[in-house]
Coordinates of C-alpha atoms and ligand atoms in Angstrom, one line a residue:
M1 CA 0.0 0.0 0.1
S2 CA 1.1 3.3 -0.8
A3 CA 1.8 5.9 1.8
Y4 CA -0.8 7.9 0.0
S5 CA -3.5 5.5 0.4
N6 CA -2.6 5.2 4.1
F7 CA -2.7 8.4 5.1
S8 CA -5.5 10.2 2.6
P9 CA -8.6 9.1 4.1
A10 CA -7.8 10.5 7.5
L11 CA -6.0 13.8 6.2
N12 CA -9.0 14.2 3.9
K13 CA -11.4 13.7 6.6
A14 CA -9.5 16.2 8.7
L15 CA -9.1 18.8 5.9
N16 CA -12.9 18.9 5.4
H17 CA -13.6 18.7 9.0
A18 CA -11.1 21.5 9.6
L19 CA -12.8 23.7 6.7
A20 CA -16.4 23.0 8.2
Y21 CA -15.3 24.1 11.4
L22 CA -13.6 27.3 10.4
E23 CA -16.7 28.2 8.4
S24 CA -19.0 27.7 11.5
L25 CA -16.8 30.2 13.7
D26 CA -18.8 33.0 12.3
T27 CA -22.1 31.9 13.2
D28 CA -21.8 29.2 15.8
S29 CA -22.4 29.7 19.6
V30 CA -18.8 31.1 20.9
C31 CA -19.6 29.2 24.2
A32 CA -19.5 25.6 24.8
T33 CA -23.0 24.0 24.8
A34 CA -22.0 20.4 25.9
S35 CA -22.1 19.4 29.6
L36 CA -19.0 17.8 31.2
D37 CA -21.1 14.7 31.4
E38 CA -22.0 14.6 27.8
L39 CA -18.5 15.1 27.0
R40 CA -17.1 12.2 29.1
G41 CA -20.0 10.3 28.2
R42 CA -19.1 10.7 24.3
L43 CA -15.2 10.3 24.4
N44 CA -14.9 8.0 27.0
R45 CA -15.2 5.1 24.3
S46 CA -14.0 1.7 25.3
L47 CA -10.3 1.1 24.1
D48 CA -10.7 -1.7 21.7
E49 CA -8.4 -4.7 21.4
H50 CA -8.0 -4.0 17.8
G51 CA -8.4 -0.3 17.1
V52 CA -10.6 1.1 14.3
P53 CA -9.6 2.6 10.9
S54 CA -8.1 5.9 10.9
E55 CA -10.6 8.0 9.0
Q56 CA -13.2 6.5 11.6
V57 CA -11.1 8.0 14.3
I58 CA -11.3 11.2 12.8
D59 CA -14.9 11.3 12.1
E60 CA -16.0 10.1 15.7
L61 CA -13.7 12.5 17.4
V62 CA -15.1 15.3 15.4
G63 CA -18.6 14.2 16.4
D64 CA -17.5 13.7 20.1
V65 CA -16.2 17.2 20.5
E66 CA -19.0 19.0 19.2
G67 CA -20.3 21.6 21.6
G68 CA -17.3 21.1 23.5
L69 CA -15.3 23.9 22.0
L70 CA -15.0 27.4 22.4
G71 CA -15.0 29.8 19.3
S72 CA -11.6 31.2 20.8
A73 CA -10.5 30.8 16.9
G74 CA -13.3 33.2 15.7
G75 CA -13.9 37.0 15.8
R76 CA -16.1 37.2 18.6
F77 CA -14.1 36.1 21.4
F78 CA -12.9 38.7 23.9
A79 CA -12.1 36.7 27.1
W80 CA -8.4 36.2 28.6
V81 CA -5.7 36.9 25.8
M82 CA -6.2 34.3 23.1
G83 CA -5.5 34.6 19.5
G84 CA -6.5 32.5 16.5
S85 CA -4.5 31.2 13.5
L86 CA -3.8 32.7 10.3
P87 CA -4.3 30.7 7.5
A88 CA -0.7 30.3 6.1
S89 CA 0.3 29.6 10.0
L90 CA -2.1 26.5 10.7
A91 CA -1.3 25.2 7.3
A92 CA 2.4 25.3 8.1
D93 CA 1.4 23.9 11.7
W94 CA 0.1 20.8 9.9
L95 CA 3.1 20.3 7.8
V96 CA 5.3 20.4 10.9
S97 CA 3.4 17.5 12.1
T98 CA 3.7 16.1 8.8
W99 CA 7.2 16.2 8.6
D100 CA 7.5 15.0 12.2
Q101 CA 11.2 16.3 12.8
N102 CA 12.8 16.5 16.1
A103 CA 13.9 20.4 15.9
A104 CA 16.2 19.7 18.9
I105 CA 19.5 20.1 16.8
Y106 CA 20.6 21.2 13.4
A107 CA 21.7 17.7 12.6
S108 CA 18.0 16.2 13.4
S109 CA 16.1 18.9 11.2
P110 CA 18.6 21.1 9.1
A111 CA 15.7 23.2 7.6
E112 CA 13.8 23.7 10.9
A113 CA 17.0 24.7 12.6
V114 CA 17.5 27.4 10.0
I115 CA 14.0 28.7 9.7
E116 CA 14.4 28.9 13.6
E117 CA 17.6 31.1 12.9
I118 CA 15.6 33.2 10.6
V119 CA 12.4 33.7 12.4
G120 CA 14.4 34.9 15.6
N121 CA 16.2 37.4 13.4
W122 CA 12.8 38.6 12.1
L123 CA 11.2 39.0 15.7
K124 CA 14.0 40.7 16.9
E125 CA 13.7 43.5 14.1
L126 CA 9.9 43.2 14.3
L127 CA 10.0 43.9 18.1
R128 CA 12.9 46.1 17.9
L129 CA 15.1 44.3 20.1
P130 CA 19.0 44.4 19.6
Q131 CA 20.0 42.2 16.9
S132 CA 22.9 40.7 19.1
A133 CA 20.3 39.3 21.4
S134 CA 19.9 35.3 21.8
F135 CA 16.5 33.8 21.4
A136 CA 14.5 30.6 21.9
L137 CA 11.4 29.7 20.5
T138 CA 8.9 28.2 23.5
T139 CA 5.7 26.8 24.2
G140 CA 4.4 30.1 25.4
C141 CA 5.2 33.2 27.6
Q142 CA 5.4 31.2 31.0
M143 CA 8.3 29.2 29.3
A144 CA 9.8 32.3 28.0
H145 CA 10.0 33.6 31.5
L146 CA 11.7 30.6 32.7
T147 CA 14.2 30.9 30.0
C148 CA 15.0 34.4 30.7
L149 CA 15.0 34.2 34.2
S150 CA 17.3 31.2 34.1
A151 CA 19.7 33.2 32.4
A152 CA 18.9 36.1 34.7
R153 CA 19.8 33.6 37.7
N154 CA 22.8 32.8 36.0
S155 CA 24.3 36.1 35.4
V156 CA 23.2 37.9 38.5
L157 CA 24.8 35.2 40.6
A158 CA 27.9 34.8 38.4
R159 CA 28.5 38.7 39.1
H160 CA 28.6 37.8 43.0
G161 CA 31.1 35.0 42.1
W162 CA 28.6 32.3 42.3
D163 CA 28.2 29.6 39.3
V164 CA 24.5 28.5 39.7
E165 CA 24.9 25.7 37.3
A166 CA 27.6 24.2 38.9
Q167 CA 26.7 24.9 42.5
G168 CA 22.7 25.4 42.5
L169 CA 21.2 27.7 44.9
V170 CA 21.8 26.5 48.3
Q171 CA 24.3 28.6 49.9
G172 CA 24.6 30.9 47.0
P173 CA 23.9 34.8 47.5
P174 CA 20.0 35.0 47.8
I175 CA 18.4 36.8 44.8
R176 CA 15.9 39.5 45.3
V177 CA 13.2 40.0 42.8
L178 CA 11.8 43.4 42.6
S179 CA 8.5 43.9 40.9
G180 CA 5.5 45.9 40.6
Q181 CA 2.1 44.7 39.2
R182 CA 2.9 41.3 37.4
H183 CA 1.3 38.0 35.8
A184 CA 0.9 35.1 37.9
S185 CA 2.9 33.2 35.6
I186 CA 6.2 35.3 36.9
D187 CA 5.7 33.9 40.4
R188 CA 5.1 30.5 39.3
T189 CA 8.5 30.9 37.3
L190 CA 10.4 31.9 40.5
R191 CA 9.0 28.8 42.3
F192 CA 10.5 26.7 39.2
L193 CA 13.7 28.1 39.6
G194 CA 14.0 27.3 43.1
L195 CA 13.7 31.0 44.4
G196 CA 10.5 30.7 45.7
S197 CA 7.8 33.6 45.7
G198 CA 9.0 34.6 48.7
C199 CA 12.0 36.3 47.0
I200 CA 9.6 38.8 45.3
T201 CA 9.3 42.3 46.9
D202 CA 6.8 44.5 45.9
I203 CA 7.7 48.1 44.8
P204 CA 4.9 50.5 45.8
S205 CA 2.9 51.8 42.9
M206 CA 1.8 55.4 42.3
D207 CA -1.7 54.7 40.8
E208 CA -4.3 52.2 39.9
D209 CA -2.5 51.4 37.0
G210 CA 0.4 50.3 38.8
S211 CA 2.7 52.8 37.3
L212 CA 6.5 52.7 39.1
G213 CA 8.1 56.1 40.1
P214 CA 11.8 56.0 39.9
E215 CA 12.0 57.4 43.6
S216 CA 10.2 54.3 44.7
L217 CA 12.4 51.9 42.4
E218 CA 15.3 53.5 43.5
A219 CA 14.5 53.4 47.5
V220 CA 13.8 49.5 47.0
L221 CA 16.8 48.9 45.0
R222 CA 19.0 50.9 47.7
A223 CA 17.4 48.7 50.4
F224 CA 18.6 45.5 48.8
S225 CA 21.9 47.0 47.1
G226 CA 24.8 44.5 47.2
Q227 CA 22.6 41.6 46.7
P228 CA 22.1 40.0 43.3
I229 CA 18.7 41.8 42.2
I230 CA 16.2 40.9 39.2
L231 CA 13.8 43.8 38.3
L232 CA 10.5 42.7 36.6
L233 CA 8.8 45.1 34.4
S234 CA 5.5 44.9 32.7
A235 CA 4.8 45.7 28.9
G236 CA 1.3 45.6 28.8
D237 CA -0.8 44.6 32.1
I238 CA -3.1 41.8 31.7
N239 CA -6.0 43.9 32.9
T240 CA -5.2 47.5 32.1
G241 CA -2.9 46.9 29.2
A242 CA -0.7 49.5 31.0
Y243 CA 3.1 49.8 30.6
H244 CA 5.9 50.7 32.9
N245 CA 8.2 53.5 32.0
F246 CA 11.2 51.6 30.3
R247 CA 13.3 54.8 29.7
D248 CA 13.5 56.1 33.1
L249 CA 13.4 52.6 35.1
I250 CA 15.9 50.4 33.3
P251 CA 18.9 52.6 33.7
I252 CA 18.1 53.0 37.4
A253 CA 17.9 49.3 37.7
H254 CA 21.2 48.9 35.9
A255 CA 22.8 51.4 38.0
F256 CA 22.4 49.0 40.8
G257 CA 23.6 46.0 38.6
A258 CA 20.3 44.6 38.5
W259 CA 19.0 42.2 35.5
V260 CA 15.7 43.9 34.0
H261 CA 13.2 41.5 32.7
V262 CA 10.0 42.5 30.5
D263 CA 6.9 40.5 30.3
G264 CA 5.7 41.8 27.0
A265 CA 3.3 38.4 26.3
F266 CA 1.1 40.5 24.2
G267 CA 2.0 44.2 24.7
L268 CA 5.6 43.8 23.2
W269 CA 3.8 43.8 19.8
A270 CA 3.1 47.4 19.9
N271 CA 6.4 48.0 18.6
A272 CA 5.6 46.5 15.4
S273 CA 3.3 49.7 15.0
E274 CA 4.5 53.2 14.6
K275 CA 1.4 54.8 16.4
L276 CA 1.7 52.7 19.4
R277 CA 5.6 52.0 19.8
H278 CA 6.1 55.1 22.1
L279 CA 4.4 52.7 24.8
L280 CA 7.5 50.7 24.6
D281 CA 10.2 53.8 24.7
G282 CA 13.4 52.3 26.3
V283 CA 12.3 49.0 26.6
E284 CA 15.3 47.7 24.1
E285 CA 17.7 48.4 27.2
A286 CA 16.0 45.6 28.9
D287 CA 18.2 42.3 29.7
S288 CA 15.6 40.1 28.7
W289 CA 12.0 40.0 27.1
A290 CA 9.2 37.3 27.0
T291 CA 6.5 37.2 24.6
D292 CA 3.9 35.1 22.7
G293 CA 3.2 33.9 19.4
H294 CA -0.2 32.4 20.0
K295 CA -1.7 35.8 21.4
W296 CA -1.5 38.8 19.3
L297 CA 0.4 37.1 16.2
N298 CA -2.1 34.7 15.5
V299 CA 0.1 31.6 15.5
P300 CA -1.6 28.3 16.7
Y301 CA -1.0 27.1 20.1
D302 CA 1.5 27.1 21.6
C303 CA 4.3 29.2 20.6
G304 CA 6.2 31.7 22.6
Y305 CA 9.5 33.5 22.5
A306 CA 12.3 34.4 24.8
F307 CA 15.0 37.2 23.9
V308 CA 18.2 37.6 26.2
A309 CA 20.6 40.5 25.5
D310 CA 23.7 38.9 26.6
P311 CA 23.7 35.3 24.9
R312 CA 26.5 34.1 27.4
P313 CA 24.4 33.4 30.5
H314 CA 21.4 32.4 28.5
Q315 CA 23.4 29.4 26.5
A316 CA 25.1 28.6 29.9
A317 CA 21.7 28.0 31.4
M318 CA 20.4 26.0 28.8
S319 CA 23.2 24.3 27.0
V320 CA 23.9 20.7 27.3
R321 CA 26.6 18.0 26.1
A322 CA 25.9 14.5 25.6
S323 CA 28.0 12.1 23.5
Y324 CA 25.6 10.9 21.2
I325 CA 24.3 14.4 20.3
A326 CA 26.0 15.8 17.0
R327 CA 26.7 19.8 17.4
S328 CA 26.5 21.8 14.6
E329 CA 29.7 24.0 14.3
V330 CA 28.1 26.6 12.1
A331 CA 24.6 26.3 12.3
R332 CA 22.5 27.1 15.4
D333 CA 21.2 24.2 17.4
P334 CA 18.0 25.2 19.0
F335 CA 18.9 22.7 22.1
D336 CA 21.4 25.3 23.1
W337 CA 18.9 27.7 24.0
N338 CA 15.6 25.9 24.7
L339 CA 14.1 24.2 27.7
E340 CA 13.1 21.1 25.9
W341 CA 15.3 18.1 24.4
S342 CA 13.1 16.7 21.7
R343 CA 10.7 19.2 20.3
R344 CA 8.5 20.2 17.5
G345 CA 9.4 22.5 14.8
R346 CA 8.3 25.4 16.6
G347 CA 9.5 28.2 14.3
V348 CA 7.7 26.8 11.0
A349 CA 4.2 28.2 12.1
T350 CA 5.7 31.7 13.1
Y351 CA 8.0 31.8 9.8
A352 CA 4.6 31.5 8.0
A353 CA 2.5 34.0 10.0
L354 CA 5.4 36.6 9.4
R355 CA 5.5 35.9 5.9
E356 CA 1.8 36.0 5.3
L357 CA 1.3 39.2 7.2
G358 CA 4.4 41.4 6.2
R359 CA 5.5 44.3 8.4
K360 CA 2.7 46.1 7.3
G361 CA 0.1 43.5 8.0
I362 CA 1.5 42.8 11.2
S363 CA 1.3 46.5 12.2
D364 CA -2.2 46.6 10.9
L365 CA -3.2 43.6 12.8
V366 CA -1.9 45.3 15.9
E367 CA -3.5 48.7 15.6
R368 CA -7.0 46.9 14.2
C369 CA -7.4 44.9 17.2
S370 CA -6.8 47.9 19.5
R371 CA -9.2 50.2 17.7
H372 CA -11.8 47.4 18.1
A373 CA -11.0 46.9 21.8
H374 CA -11.3 50.9 22.1
S375 CA -14.6 50.8 20.3
L376 CA -16.0 47.7 22.6
V377 CA -14.7 49.6 25.7
T378 CA -16.3 52.9 24.6
R379 CA -19.5 51.7 23.1
I380 CA -20.2 48.9 26.0
G381 CA -19.1 51.8 28.8
A382 CA -21.8 54.3 27.0
L383 CA -24.9 51.8 27.7
K384 CA -27.2 52.6 30.5
G385 CA -25.6 50.9 33.6
A386 CA -22.3 50.4 32.4
E387 CA -19.2 52.4 33.1
I388 CA -15.6 52.4 31.7
M389 CA -13.1 51.3 34.3
R390 CA -9.8 51.4 32.1
E391 CA -9.5 52.2 28.5
S392 CA -6.1 51.6 26.9
E393 CA -4.1 52.3 23.6
I394 CA -3.8 48.7 23.0
N395 CA -6.2 45.9 22.8
Q396 CA -7.5 45.7 26.5
G397 CA -9.9 47.3 28.5
L398 CA -12.2 46.9 31.6
V399 CA -15.8 47.8 31.8
R400 CA -18.3 47.4 34.9
F401 CA -22.0 47.0 35.4
R402 CA -23.8 48.5 37.9
S403 CA -26.9 46.9 39.6
P404 CA -30.2 49.1 38.8
D405 CA -31.5 48.3 42.3
P406 CA -32.1 51.5 44.5
G407 CA -29.5 51.5 47.3
A408 CA -27.1 48.8 45.6
T409 CA -23.9 48.7 47.2
E410 CA -20.3 47.9 45.2
T411 CA -20.7 44.1 46.3
D412 CA -24.1 44.2 44.3
H413 CA -22.5 45.9 41.4
D414 CA -19.7 43.2 41.7
A415 CA -22.4 40.6 41.7
F416 CA -24.3 42.2 38.6
T417 CA -21.2 42.5 36.7
D418 CA -20.7 38.8 37.0
R419 CA -24.2 38.0 36.2
V420 CA -24.2 40.2 32.7
I421 CA -21.0 38.5 32.1
D422 CA -22.8 34.9 32.3
E423 CA -25.8 35.9 30.5
V424 CA -23.6 37.2 27.5
V425 CA -21.6 34.3 27.5
R426 CA -24.8 32.1 27.7
T427 CA -26.5 33.5 24.4
G428 CA -23.2 32.3 22.5
R429 CA -23.0 35.9 20.7
A430 CA -19.7 37.0 22.2
F431 CA -17.6 35.6 24.8
F432 CA -16.2 37.8 27.4
G433 CA -14.3 37.0 31.1
G434 CA -14.5 38.7 34.4
T435 CA -11.6 39.7 36.3
T436 CA -11.1 41.4 39.5
W437 CA -9.3 45.0 39.5
N438 CA -8.5 47.3 42.4
G439 CA -10.8 45.2 44.3
K440 CA -13.8 45.6 41.9
R441 CA -15.3 43.0 39.5
C442 CA -15.0 44.2 35.9
M443 CA -15.5 42.6 32.5
R444 CA -12.4 42.4 30.4
I445 CA -12.2 43.3 26.7
S446 CA -9.4 41.6 25.1
V447 CA -9.1 41.7 21.3
C448 CA -6.4 39.5 19.7
N449 CA -7.9 37.8 17.0
W450 CA -6.6 38.3 13.3
K451 CA -10.5 37.7 12.2
T452 CA -12.1 40.3 14.4
N453 CA -14.0 43.0 12.3
D454 CA -16.5 45.9 12.9
A455 CA -19.4 43.0 12.4
D456 CA -18.0 41.1 15.3
V457 CA -18.0 44.2 17.5
D458 CA -21.4 45.3 16.7
V459 CA -22.8 41.4 17.5
A460 CA -21.0 41.7 20.7
L461 CA -22.4 45.1 21.6
G462 CA -25.6 43.8 20.9
A463 CA -25.6 40.9 23.1
V464 CA -24.0 42.8 25.8
E465 CA -27.1 45.4 25.5
E466 CA -29.4 42.9 25.6
A467 CA -27.9 41.1 28.6
L468 CA -28.0 44.4 30.4
G469 CA -31.2 45.3 29.3
S470 CA -32.9 42.1 30.2
L471 CA -31.0 41.7 33.8
A472 CA -32.1 45.5 34.7
G473 CA -35.5 44.5 33.6
V474 CA -35.5 41.6 36.0
S475 CA -33.9 43.5 38.9
E476 CA -36.7 46.1 38.4
T477 CA -39.6 43.7 38.3
M478 CA -38.1 42.1 41.4
G479 CA -38.1 45.5 42.9
E480 CA -41.5 46.2 42.3
S481 CA -42.7 42.8 43.4
M482 CA -40.9 43.2 46.7
R483 CA -42.5 46.6 47.3
Ligands
PLP1 C1 -0.8 34.9 28.8 C2 0.3 35.6 29.5 C3 1.2 35.1 30.1 C4 1.7 33.6 30.0 O1 1.7 33.4 28.7 P1 1.4 31.9 28.3 O2 1.8 32.1 26.9 O3 0.1 31.5 28.6 O4 2.5 30.7 29.1 C5 2.5 36.1 30.7 N1 2.2 37.3 30.8 C6 1.2 38.0 30.4 C7 1.3 39.4 30.6 C8 0.4 37.3 29.9 O5 -1.0 37.9 29.1

């Protein structure tokens, strides 16, 4: 039997199912409609002794997950920070699985190693990071943090005469990590690194947006002066989209010998836009940067990027030698920069996305999502009973809904906000998530998908308006019947 006849039934099935799924995203429910019991009931088929034909596996798989997928690949999904997949990027990702290479080293996949080399250079250029920086293609920003902060740990300890790769952490000089508002993945990274979340000292912020002032940073740096220090800065807060002031803060940290790491999971992409790049002024002076491909670049899951200004501690933290591994003298071995041993050719989907969009396309994507987010925040915020909590220049924003009940308290508004979110999600017309920001429940608005257009924004606005109207109506009649 030829390979074609072995593979074509299942692959043709997959292609047809994929196209039907992509088509359905514009009209189908964005929320899951199948219950946990239904999904378990359908998917927990008996594991047969002899297996089933490949095309049957695919058909049944697609049937069984029906109603159990969110429409996050489509244009009406605004919860969390999730992108979709660009066509070339999705197709390239299929080919990566088809080629099934181990992209650990040049010797195990020459083409994929070269693609990563090129992708790293393109990304540095687009994100306006130093061309001399080293990089790694990771599974996401969490793992990019782990990569970058492994390098940071190596470097700040080396400056204190301590070789963490050989000596470990026990009895080494304690590292102090200074941070303002941050994503929880950072705390988790510090646990993975053996530093523990207890190594963090919070720098007092100047305002609700978590801005850090040079004076408060300097005061904290002074308090730990003489110790190995890592400073964490944020490029795009998960709730507000706020940025730290890199131009002012980074030189101060460097004057105290601190390593500066930037979490730019989505916010670093503002550097691809001439209009928005002022938000990142001075960010190129940092020591490491972490960002994502599966969020704003719209590469399929999972894909993140780590960049380190000085390649030496990065390589020292990651590289290993084993007698059976053939090392290249001339090409880049991904293995020297990554956490994984065996790994997929993670650069290929990014390569395809960057080529499909081009510089202008990426800039347009970033500006378009930001414009849609702004439009959602201001138009929802203008509805009766709604208020704008945070508008940003980028793709994030916060709104809150006020309970119409006379004498309603902030706690009632919190509960009402959650009810509005639940009601919108229940309609399946748009998907938003909730968050607690400065002690108040809010609805988060995040626009990351290349597909989101004006019509999607209108549908989402309509869904929120109706949910708000019907819930406000319910509370009014409840109020009347109680009187
Ligand atoms: C999503 C996110 C992360 C974690 O990234 P993953 O790709 O999910 O690992 C870290 N920081 C910020 C600001 C994020 O938005």
